[in-house]
Coordinates of C-alpha atoms in Angstrom, one line a residue:
M545 CA 8.9 -30.1 3.7
E546 CA 12.0 -28.4 5.3
K547 CA 10.8 -25.1 4.8
H548 CA 7.6 -25.6 6.3
Y549 CA 9.2 -26.8 9.5
Q550 CA 12.0 -24.0 9.7
I551 CA 8.8 -22.0 9.9
I552 CA 7.3 -24.1 12.2
L553 CA 9.4 -24.2 14.2
K554 CA 9.9 -19.6 14.7
D555 CA 6.5 -19.6 14.9
T556 CA 5.9 -22.6 17.9
E557 CA 8.8 -20.4 19.9
E558 CA 5.9 -16.9 19.3
R559 CA 3.7 -19.2 20.8
V560 CA 5.7 -20.4 23.6
Y561 CA 7.1 -17.0 24.1
E562 CA 3.5 -15.6 24.1
S563 CA 2.3 -18.3 26.7
M564 CA 4.8 -17.4 29.2
R565 CA 3.3 -14.0 29.8
Q566 CA 0.1 -16.0 31.0
Q567 CA 1.7 -18.4 33.0
I568 CA 1.1 -18.3 36.9
M569 CA 5.1 -18.0 38.4
D570 CA 4.2 -16.9 42.1
E571 CA 4.8 -19.6 44.2
N572 CA 2.7 -18.2 47.3
N573 CA -0.5 -19.1 44.4
P574 CA -2.2 -21.5 45.0
N575 CA -2.5 -22.2 41.2
Q576 CA 1.4 -21.5 40.1
G577 CA 1.8 -22.9 36.9
A578 CA -1.3 -22.5 35.5
F579 CA -1.8 -20.5 31.9
L580 CA -4.5 -17.6 31.9
D581 CA -6.3 -17.5 29.1
D582 CA -7.6 -14.8 27.5
D583 CA -10.2 -14.3 29.8
H584 CA -8.5 -15.4 32.6
I585 CA -10.1 -18.7 33.5
L586 CA -8.3 -21.0 34.8
D587 CA -8.3 -24.8 32.8
A588 CA -6.4 -27.9 32.8
K589 CA -7.0 -28.4 29.8
F590 CA -5.4 -25.0 28.6
T591 CA -2.5 -25.5 30.5
I592 CA -1.9 -28.9 29.1
Y593 CA -2.1 -27.7 25.6
R594 CA 0.6 -24.7 26.3
T595 CA 2.4 -26.5 28.6
A596 CA 2.8 -29.2 25.3
S597 CA 4.3 -26.4 23.3
M598 CA 7.3 -26.3 25.5
I599 CA 7.9 -29.4 26.0
A600 CA 8.6 -29.8 21.9
L601 CA 11.1 -26.7 22.5
Y602 CA 12.8 -28.2 25.0
C603 CA 13.4 -31.3 23.1
N604 CA 14.1 -29.8 19.6
S605 CA 17.8 -29.0 19.6
D606 CA 16.9 -26.5 16.1
S607 CA 15.6 -24.6 18.7
E608 CA 17.0 -21.3 20.7
L609 CA 15.2 -22.8 23.5
Y610 CA 16.8 -26.2 23.3
R611 CA 17.5 -27.9 27.0
S612 CA 16.0 -24.3 28.6
Q613 CA 16.4 -25.0 32.5
E614 CA 14.0 -21.6 32.3
L615 CA 11.5 -23.4 29.8
L616 CA 12.1 -27.2 32.3
K617 CA 10.7 -25.1 35.3
R618 CA 7.5 -23.8 33.5
I619 CA 7.0 -27.3 32.2
R620 CA 7.5 -28.7 35.4
L621 CA 5.5 -26.1 36.6
G622 CA 2.8 -26.8 33.8
F623 CA 2.3 -30.5 35.0
K624 CA 2.1 -29.7 38.3
F625 CA -0.7 -27.4 38.2
A626 CA -2.4 -30.7 35.3
R627 CA -1.7 -33.1 37.8
K628 CA -3.3 -30.8 41.1
M629 CA -6.5 -30.6 38.6
Q630 CA -6.8 -33.9 37.6
H631 CA -9.6 -35.7 39.9
E632 CA -9.0 -38.4 41.7
S633 CA -11.1 -40.1 39.1
G634 CA -8.5 -39.8 36.9
L635 CA -10.8 -37.1 35.1
Y636 CA -10.6 -33.0 33.8
D637 CA -13.5 -30.6 34.0
Y638 CA -13.8 -27.9 31.6
V639 CA -14.4 -25.5 33.6
T640 CA -16.1 -22.8 31.4
C641 CA -19.1 -26.0 30.9
N642 CA -18.4 -29.3 31.5
F643 CA -17.2 -31.1 34.8
N644 CA -16.1 -34.7 35.7
S645 CA -15.8 -35.0 31.7
A646 CA -14.7 -37.7 29.4
P647 CA -14.4 -36.5 26.1
D648 CA -12.8 -33.3 27.8
T649 CA -10.1 -35.8 29.6
A650 CA -9.8 -37.1 26.4
F651 CA -8.9 -34.0 24.8
S652 CA -6.3 -33.2 26.6
I653 CA -4.8 -36.4 27.0
K654 CA -5.0 -36.9 23.3
K655 CA -2.5 -33.3 23.1
L656 CA 0.5 -35.1 25.2
M657 CA 0.2 -38.6 22.9
P658 CA 2.4 -36.9 20.2
F659 CA 5.5 -36.3 22.9
F660 CA 4.4 -39.9 24.6
F661 CA 5.3 -41.6 21.5
Y662 CA 8.3 -39.5 20.6
L663 CA 9.7 -39.7 24.3
R664 CA 9.1 -43.6 24.3
D665 CA 10.0 -44.7 20.4
I666 CA 11.5 -41.6 18.8
V667 CA 14.3 -40.6 21.6
G668 CA 13.9 -44.2 23.6
D669 CA 16.9 -45.0 26.0
K670 CA 18.6 -42.0 25.0
R671 CA 16.4 -39.8 27.0
T672 CA 17.7 -37.3 29.8
A673 CA 16.9 -37.7 33.2
E674 CA 15.1 -34.1 32.2
E675 CA 12.9 -35.0 29.7
N676 CA 12.2 -39.3 31.0
E677 CA 10.6 -37.1 33.8
M678 CA 8.1 -35.4 31.4
F679 CA 7.6 -39.0 30.0
E680 CA 7.1 -40.1 33.6
T681 CA 4.4 -37.7 34.5
M682 CA 3.0 -37.8 31.4
N683 CA 2.5 -41.6 31.4
E684 CA 0.6 -41.2 35.0
I685 CA -1.8 -38.4 33.4
I686 CA -2.6 -40.6 30.7
E687 CA -3.0 -43.3 32.9
K688 CA -4.8 -42.3 35.3
A689 CA -7.1 -40.4 33.0
A690 CA -8.0 -43.3 31.0
H691 CA -9.1 -45.0 33.9
G692 CA -11.3 -41.9 34.6
I693 CA -12.5 -42.1 30.7
M694 CA -13.8 -45.4 31.1
T695 CA -16.1 -43.7 33.1
G696 CA -18.0 -42.6 30.3
G697 CA -20.2 -39.5 29.4
F698 CA -21.2 -37.4 26.7
H699 CA -22.8 -35.1 24.8
T700 CA -21.9 -34.5 21.4
P701 CA -21.2 -36.8 18.3
N702 CA -17.2 -36.3 17.9
H703 CA -17.5 -36.9 21.9
R704 CA -17.5 -40.6 21.6
W705 CA -14.8 -40.7 18.4
A706 CA -12.2 -38.6 21.4
I707 CA -13.4 -41.2 23.9
A708 CA -13.0 -44.5 22.0
S709 CA -9.8 -43.5 20.0
T710 CA -8.4 -42.2 23.3
L711 CA -9.4 -45.4 25.2
M712 CA -8.2 -47.4 22.1
E713 CA -4.8 -46.2 22.3
C714 CA -4.4 -46.1 26.0
A715 CA -5.7 -50.2 25.6
K716 CA -2.6 -50.9 23.3
I717 CA -0.4 -48.8 25.4
Y718 CA -1.0 -50.6 28.5
D719 CA -2.7 -53.5 27.3
N720 CA -5.9 -53.2 29.1
D721 CA -8.6 -55.2 27.8
D722 CA -11.0 -52.8 29.6
M723 CA -10.2 -49.9 28.1
R724 CA -11.2 -51.4 24.7
A725 CA -13.8 -53.4 25.3
C726 CA -15.2 -49.9 26.8
A727 CA -13.9 -48.1 23.1
N728 CA -15.9 -51.2 21.2
R729 CA -19.1 -49.3 22.9
Y730 CA -18.8 -46.3 21.6
L731 CA -17.9 -48.2 18.1
A732 CA -20.8 -50.3 18.5
E733 CA -22.6 -47.3 17.3
G734 CA -21.4 -47.0 14.1
I735 CA -19.3 -43.8 12.5
D736 CA -21.2 -41.0 11.4
C737 CA -19.2 -40.4 7.9
N738 CA -22.0 -40.3 5.2
E739 CA -21.0 -41.1 1.8
D740 CA -19.9 -37.6 0.8
G741 CA -17.5 -37.5 3.8
E742 CA -19.3 -35.5 6.0
F743 CA -19.6 -35.7 10.2
A744 CA -23.1 -35.1 11.6
E745 CA -22.1 -32.2 12.9
K746 CA -20.9 -30.0 9.8
S747 CA -18.5 -28.5 11.1
A748 CA -15.6 -27.8 8.9
G749 CA -14.7 -25.1 11.2
N750 CA -13.2 -27.7 14.1
Y751 CA -15.0 -30.6 14.4
N752 CA -14.6 -32.2 10.9
R753 CA -11.0 -32.3 11.7
V754 CA -11.4 -33.7 15.2
N755 CA -13.5 -36.0 14.4
N756 CA -10.3 -37.1 11.5
D757 CA -7.8 -36.7 14.1
A758 CA -10.0 -39.8 15.8
M759 CA -10.2 -41.8 12.7
I760 CA -6.4 -41.5 12.3
T761 CA -5.9 -42.2 16.1
L762 CA -8.4 -45.5 15.9
A763 CA -6.5 -46.7 12.9
E764 CA -3.0 -46.9 14.5
A765 CA -4.2 -48.1 17.5
T766 CA -6.1 -50.8 16.4
G767 CA -4.5 -51.7 13.1
D768 CA -8.0 -51.5 11.2
S769 CA -6.6 -49.4 8.3
S770 CA -10.6 -48.9 7.2
Y771 CA -11.3 -46.0 10.1
E772 CA -8.6 -43.7 8.1
D773 CA -11.0 -44.4 4.9
Y774 CA -13.2 -41.7 7.2
A775 CA -10.7 -39.3 7.0
V776 CA -9.3 -39.6 3.7
R777 CA -13.0 -39.1 2.7
N778 CA -13.2 -35.9 4.9
L779 CA -10.3 -34.6 3.7
H780 CA -11.1 -34.7 0.0
M781 CA -15.0 -33.1 0.7
M782 CA -12.8 -30.6 3.0
L783 CA -10.7 -29.3 -0.8
H784 CA -14.2 -28.5 -1.7
Y785 CA -14.5 -26.1 1.5
W786 CA -11.9 -23.3 0.4
E787 CA -13.5 -20.1 0.1
P788 CA -11.5 -17.2 -2.4
D789 CA -10.0 -15.8 0.7
G790 CA -8.0 -18.9 2.1
S791 CA -10.4 -19.5 4.7
V792 CA -13.1 -22.5 5.6
Y793 CA -17.1 -22.6 4.7
T794 CA -18.3 -22.9 8.2
A795 CA -21.9 -21.9 7.3
N796 CA -23.7 -25.1 7.1
S797 CA -22.1 -26.3 10.3
T798 CA -24.3 -26.8 13.9
R799 CA -21.7 -26.4 16.0
F800 CA -20.0 -22.8 17.2
D801 CA -18.0 -22.4 14.2
K802 CA -21.0 -21.8 11.8
D803 CA -20.1 -18.5 10.1
R804 CA -17.1 -18.1 12.3
L805 CA -14.0 -16.9 10.2
S806 CA -12.0 -19.8 10.1
Y807 CA -8.5 -21.0 8.5
P808 CA -7.4 -24.8 8.0
T809 CA -4.3 -24.2 9.9
D810 CA -5.6 -27.3 12.2
Y811 CA -5.9 -29.8 9.4
Y812 CA -2.1 -29.2 8.3
T813 CA -1.2 -32.7 10.4
E814 CA -3.7 -34.5 9.1
Y815 CA -3.7 -33.7 5.2
M816 CA 0.2 -34.0 5.6
L817 CA -0.4 -37.4 7.4
M818 CA -2.8 -39.1 5.2
G819 CA -1.0 -38.0 2.1
Q820 CA 2.3 -39.6 3.2
R821 CA 0.3 -42.9 3.8
H822 CA -1.7 -42.9 0.8
N823 CA 0.0 -40.9 -2.0
V824 CA -2.8 -38.2 -2.7
P825 CA -0.7 -34.9 -4.0
E826 CA -3.3 -32.6 -3.6
F827 CA -3.1 -33.5 0.3
Y828 CA 0.7 -32.1 0.0
E829 CA -0.3 -28.9 -2.2
M830 CA -2.9 -28.4 0.7
C831 CA -0.1 -28.2 3.3
N832 CA 1.6 -25.7 0.8
S833 CA -1.3 -23.6 0.8
I834 CA -1.9 -24.2 4.7
I835 CA 1.5 -22.3 5.4
D836 CA 0.9 -19.9 2.9
I837 CA -2.4 -19.0 4.1
C838 CA -0.9 -18.7 7.6
Q839 CA 1.7 -16.3 6.2
S840 CA -0.1 -14.6 4.1
K841 CA -2.8 -13.5 6.9
N842 CA 0.0 -13.1 9.2
L843 CA -1.3 -16.4 11.3
L844 CA 1.4 -19.0 13.7
A845 CA 1.8 -21.9 11.5
P846 CA -0.1 -24.9 12.9
D847 CA 1.4 -25.5 16.4
C848 CA 2.7 -29.2 15.2
L849 CA 6.5 -29.0 15.8
I850 CA 6.1 -32.3 17.8
Y851 CA 4.5 -34.1 14.7
F852 CA 7.9 -32.7 12.3
M853 CA 10.1 -34.9 15.9
W854 CA 7.9 -37.8 15.2
Y855 CA 8.3 -38.3 11.8
P856 CA 11.3 -36.9 11.2
E857 CA 10.7 -37.9 7.5
W858 CA 8.5 -34.9 7.0
R859 CA 11.2 -32.7 6.9
T860 CA 12.6 -34.6 3.4
I861 CA 9.6 -35.2 2.5
E862 CA 9.0 -32.7 -0.6
H863 CA 6.2 -31.8 -2.8
D864 CA 6.1 -28.2 -5.3
G865 CA 3.1 -25.9 -5.9
L866 CA 0.1 -25.0 -3.8
Y867 CA -3.7 -26.4 -3.9
S868 CA -4.9 -25.2 -7.4
N869 CA -8.2 -25.7 -6.3
P870 CA -9.6 -25.9 -9.5
D871 CA -13.2 -24.8 -10.6
Y872 CA -15.6 -27.6 -9.2
H873 CA -19.5 -28.2 -9.3
V874 CA -20.0 -30.9 -6.4
F875 CA -24.1 -31.9 -4.7
Y876 CA -23.3 -33.7 -1.1
K877 CA -27.0 -35.0 -1.6
N878 CA -26.8 -36.7 1.6
S879 CA -25.4 -33.2 3.3
G880 CA -27.8 -31.2 1.1
I881 CA -25.1 -28.9 0.1
A882 CA -24.3 -27.7 -3.4
R883 CA -20.5 -26.1 -3.3
N884 CA -19.4 -24.5 -6.4
K885 CA -16.2 -22.8 -7.7
S886 CA -16.0 -20.8 -11.1
G887 CA -13.1 -18.6 -11.4
R888 CA -12.8 -15.5 -8.6
Y889 CA -16.3 -17.0 -6.6
T890 CA -17.7 -19.5 -4.8
Y891 CA -21.4 -20.2 -4.6
T892 CA -23.3 -22.6 -1.8
T893 CA -26.9 -23.8 -1.8
M894 CA -27.8 -25.4 1.6
S895 CA -31.4 -27.3 2.7
G896 CA -32.6 -27.2 6.2
K897 CA -30.8 -23.4 6.1
S898 CA -32.6 -19.7 6.7
N899 CA -29.0 -18.7 4.6
F900 CA -29.4 -20.7 2.1
L901 CA -27.5 -19.1 -0.5
Y902 CA -23.9 -17.9 -0.1
F903 CA -22.0 -16.4 -2.8
H904 CA -18.6 -15.1 -1.8
N905 CA -15.9 -13.6 -4.3
G906 CA -12.3 -13.3 -2.3
S907 CA -13.2 -9.7 -0.9
I908 CA -16.8 -9.6 -0.8
K909 CA -19.3 -11.9 0.8
L910 CA -23.3 -12.3 0.0
E911 CA -25.7 -14.0 1.9
M912 CA -29.5 -14.6 1.3
K913 CA -32.8 -15.2 3.1
V914 CA -36.6 -15.6 2.0
A915 CA -38.2 -14.4 4.7
G916 CA -41.3 -13.4 6.2
S917 CA -44.5 -14.6 8.5
F918 CA -46.8 -17.2 7.7
C919 CA -48.3 -19.0 10.2
E920 CA -45.3 -20.5 12.8
H921 CA -42.7 -19.8 9.6
R922 CA -40.4 -17.1 9.6
A923 CA -38.5 -17.8 7.0
F924 CA -37.7 -20.4 3.7
K925 CA -36.0 -23.7 5.1
A926 CA -35.6 -25.7 1.9
D927 CA -36.8 -29.3 2.7
T928 CA -35.8 -30.4 -0.4
I929 CA -32.8 -30.0 -2.8
E930 CA -32.2 -31.4 -6.1
E931 CA -29.7 -31.2 -9.2
I932 CA -31.2 -29.0 -12.0
P933 CA -29.5 -28.4 -15.4
G934 CA -26.9 -26.0 -14.3
G935 CA -27.6 -25.1 -10.6
V936 CA -30.1 -26.6 -8.2
H937 CA -34.0 -26.4 -6.9
L938 CA -34.5 -26.2 -3.8
H939 CA -38.7 -26.5 -2.4
Q940 CA -40.4 -26.3 1.2
T941 CA -44.1 -26.5 1.7
M942 CA -44.6 -24.5 5.1
H943 CA -47.9 -26.0 6.4
G944 CA -50.9 -24.0 7.5
W945 CA -52.9 -24.6 10.5
Y946 CA -55.3 -23.9 13.4
Y947 CA -56.4 -25.1 16.7
L948 CA -60.2 -26.5 16.9
P949 CA -61.6 -26.5 20.5
W950 CA -61.0 -29.7 22.2
S951 CA -63.5 -32.7 21.3
A952 CA -65.5 -34.1 24.1
D953 CA -63.4 -37.6 24.3
K954 CA -60.3 -34.9 24.6
I955 CA -61.4 -32.5 27.1
P956 CA -58.4 -32.6 29.7
E957 CA -59.1 -31.9 33.6
T958 CA -57.4 -29.1 34.0
N959 CA -58.4 -25.7 32.6
D960 CA -54.7 -24.6 33.1
W961 CA -53.4 -23.8 28.9
W962 CA -49.6 -24.9 30.3
Q963 CA -50.9 -27.6 31.6
M964 CA -53.0 -29.3 29.0
D965 CA -51.2 -31.2 26.2
N966 CA -52.2 -29.1 23.2
A967 CA -50.3 -31.3 20.3
N968 CA -52.8 -33.3 20.8
R969 CA -56.1 -30.9 19.7
D970 CA -57.7 -31.7 16.7
K971 CA -56.7 -29.2 14.3
K972 CA -58.2 -27.2 10.8
M973 CA -55.4 -27.4 8.0
G974 CA -54.2 -24.9 5.1
P975 CA -53.5 -23.4 3.6
D976 CA -50.3 -23.6 3.0
M977 CA -47.3 -22.1 1.3
D978 CA -45.7 -23.4 -1.6
I979 CA -41.8 -21.6 -2.1
D980 CA -39.3 -22.6 -5.1
V981 CA -35.9 -21.1 -5.5
W982 CA -34.0 -22.1 -8.0
V983 CA -30.4 -21.3 -8.6
T984 CA -28.2 -21.4 -12.0
E985 CA -25.0 -20.2 -13.1
S986 CA -24.3 -18.1 -15.9
S987 CA -23.7 -18.7 -18.9
E988 CA -20.7 -16.0 -18.5
K989 CA -19.4 -18.1 -15.4
D990 CA -19.5 -14.3 -14.1
G991 CA -22.2 -14.5 -11.4
I992 CA -25.5 -16.4 -10.9
D993 CA -29.1 -16.6 -11.3
V994 CA -32.0 -16.7 -8.3
R995 CA -35.0 -17.4 -8.9
V996 CA -37.8 -17.2 -6.3
K997 CA -41.4 -17.8 -6.7
T998 CA -43.9 -18.1 -3.5
S999 CA -47.3 -19.6 -4.7
G1000 CA -50.1 -21.2 -2.5
V1001 CA -51.1 -17.9 -0.7
D1002 CA -51.8 -14.1 -1.6
G1003 CA -51.1 -11.1 -0.1
D1004 CA -48.3 -12.0 2.1
P1005 CA -46.0 -9.5 3.1
W1006 CA -42.3 -11.4 2.7
R1007 CA -38.5 -9.9 1.5
I1008 CA -35.4 -11.2 0.0
E1009 CA -32.4 -10.3 2.4
L1010 CA -29.2 -9.7 0.8
A1011 CA -27.0 -9.3 3.5
F1012 CA -23.0 -7.9 2.5
T1013 CA -19.4 -8.3 4.6
G1014 CA -16.6 -6.8 2.9
A1015 CA -19.1 -4.0 0.7
T1016 CA -17.9 -0.6 1.5
F1017 CA -20.3 1.2 -0.9
I1018 CA -23.6 0.6 -1.8
E1019 CA -24.5 2.4 -5.7
N1020 CA -28.0 2.8 -8.1
D1021 CA -29.1 5.1 -9.9
H1022 CA -31.0 7.0 -6.6
L1023 CA -28.3 6.8 -4.6
A1024 CA -24.6 6.3 -3.7
M1025 CA -23.5 5.9 0.1
H1026 CA -20.3 4.4 2.1
L1027 CA -21.2 1.4 4.1
S1028 CA -19.7 0.4 7.8
G1029 CA -22.1 -2.2 8.3
N1030 CA -25.7 -3.2 10.4
E1031 CA -27.4 -0.3 7.6
A1032 CA -30.7 -1.7 6.6
L1033 CA -32.3 -0.4 2.7
T1034 CA -35.0 -1.2 1.1
V1035 CA -33.8 -0.8 -3.0
K1036 CA -37.5 -0.6 -5.1
D1037 CA -36.2 -0.7 -8.5
G1038 CA -33.3 -1.3 -10.7
N1039 CA -29.4 -2.9 -10.2
V1040 CA -27.8 -2.0 -7.0
E1041 CA -24.3 -2.5 -7.0
L1042 CA -22.0 -3.3 -4.0
S1043 CA -18.1 -2.6 -4.3
N1044 CA -14.9 -1.9 -2.2
S1045 CA -11.6 -1.4 -3.8
K1046 CA -11.1 -4.9 -5.0
D1047 CA -14.5 -6.0 -6.4
T1048 CA -18.1 -5.1 -7.2
L1049 CA -21.6 -7.1 -7.1
V1050 CA -24.2 -6.0 -9.0
I1051 CA -27.3 -7.4 -8.3
G1052 CA -30.8 -7.3 -9.5
P1053 CA -33.7 -5.8 -10.9
A1054 CA -34.2 -4.9 -7.2
F1055 CA -38.3 -4.5 -6.6
G1056 CA -40.0 -2.7 -3.0
T1057 CA -43.8 -3.0 -2.9
H1058 CA -44.1 -2.6 1.3
R1059 CA -41.4 -1.1 4.2
F1060 CA -42.2 -4.2 5.7
M1061 CA -38.8 -5.9 6.7
E1062 CA -38.3 -6.7 10.6
G1063 CA -40.9 -9.3 10.6
K1064 CA -43.1 -10.7 13.0
E1065 CA -42.2 -11.9 16.6
D1066 CA -39.9 -14.4 16.4
S1067 CA -38.6 -13.5 13.2
E1068 CA -35.0 -14.0 12.7
L1069 CA -32.4 -11.0 13.4
R1070 CA -30.6 -9.2 11.0
N1071 CA -26.7 -10.6 10.4
A1072 CA -24.5 -8.2 12.9
G1073 CA -22.5 -6.6 11.4
A1074 CA -24.1 -6.6 8.1
S1075 CA -25.2 -4.7 5.6
T1076 CA -28.6 -5.5 4.5
V1077 CA -30.5 -4.8 1.1
Y1078 CA -33.5 -5.6 0.9
F1079 CA -36.3 -6.4 -2.2
T1080 CA -40.0 -7.1 -0.9
D1081 CA -43.1 -7.9 -2.1
Y1082 CA -46.2 -10.1 -1.5
T1083 CA -46.8 -13.7 -1.8
G1084 CA -47.5 -14.6 -4.9
F1085 CA -44.8 -13.2 -7.0
D1086 CA -42.2 -14.8 -9.2
H1087 CA -38.8 -13.1 -9.1
T1088 CA -35.3 -13.8 -10.9
I1089 CA -32.8 -12.1 -9.0
T1090 CA -29.1 -11.7 -11.1
I1091 CA -26.0 -11.4 -9.1
R1092 CA -23.1 -10.6 -10.9
N1093 CA -19.5 -10.2 -10.0
K1094 CA -17.4 -7.5 -12.2
R1095 CA -14.0 -8.9 -12.5
S1096 CA -15.3 -12.6 -13.6
Q1097 CA -16.2 -10.4 -16.8
F1098 CA -12.8 -9.6 -17.7

């Protein structure tokens, strides 16, 4: 991948030049050497990451900053700050969130590991005095951190694998049985990757690749290649998570990346390494596609120059062609998600989410909700999702109920409502509302049909919310107007066209029997930045909404 190498090299130089302006160089400043992030936060992890990129260029003879004395000075100062911020325990703080944090310390030294191994194993006894200084500094930081990480503590599922994989790697480096035993206590919980290849947090935009990295590290550190099976399974699943605009599908994430625009740059090293070890051509093609996405979107290439130095054979591996992203219809039952691609568009259905349907044609994204107010319920969130011929069926039963007065044997001693154990009250149950949604693809493969049926309760004003991003114009038989985002329109009849300069979605037939769009208290807010179209009716109703993509019709 020589072409990739050259692009990554130049983009690493650009990244480092950008970082230089963020580094504190004033010798009178107690935080000299630190890199300020965009919010001017002083954080050891951020400084370690920026310093690491500099090390790659300093050690790379193809770089215009190779053995630069200015760069060496900045590396030394970056390490000086990193050592200053390391607690005596070996732990680092993640100052916007976690303090004395084992997982964030693990993430910090994970960034240093490829540089450590490169200088130890590839350069070896040919290290210059300056390179040896860097190596010894990293060695001190890593070993001290490993002892701190053993004291443990985590918040989220992926933290366990960051801790376990780092400790297992350090156990191998320092031949430390205590580190190995501590890592095994985390691993005893079992890896939370289901048969679909999805990890517990369902975070395609960030934590899937964090978990993959941990699994690869565990395989390398333990010699047990079965850990790589989790990463390979997830990377295969991720082949179905790219949208027509090159972004990653993130709507089902349980973490901060939910619905964020994210591109797959950080998956590059995993696809490359697993493609090499497991001989998966599609993984090499994804590497080509990731670099192509970076160039077409004017993004910096992945920050992975050190991997081409650590694995020099990567430069000689060549594989032609981008990942073709063929049409697919996949149902990941364990993850509660169906992903589909037909030509120019993708569509996705999910259980357990109010934004249960997404349709993306590369320039316009549509998100659908069925929303209203029934007792404590504010939106349809499918309890079940099942495959049917040509699509999926989603279902939820919303249970109505009312508290009853305390029975004589349960009357509490307090009359303070907030101190009463109200969950222990008897209840009057009913009525129940059933909501069923069927999503099927059109026979012409130019869109989908969405049938929404409500039953069990009559006269409740509910709505179909269609939130559009990327559309700049809306038109039907009664109106035509430009869209800038944040509009809210109820369309009462006919079809409606949402368009931009590239494509058009035709949606309908519309219906609008009431204007109760906002819902009751605690109703979900409209999507910020999106133009929202409402179809409204009273339950029970049975409507089929067609979504057609014009450019798929020719």
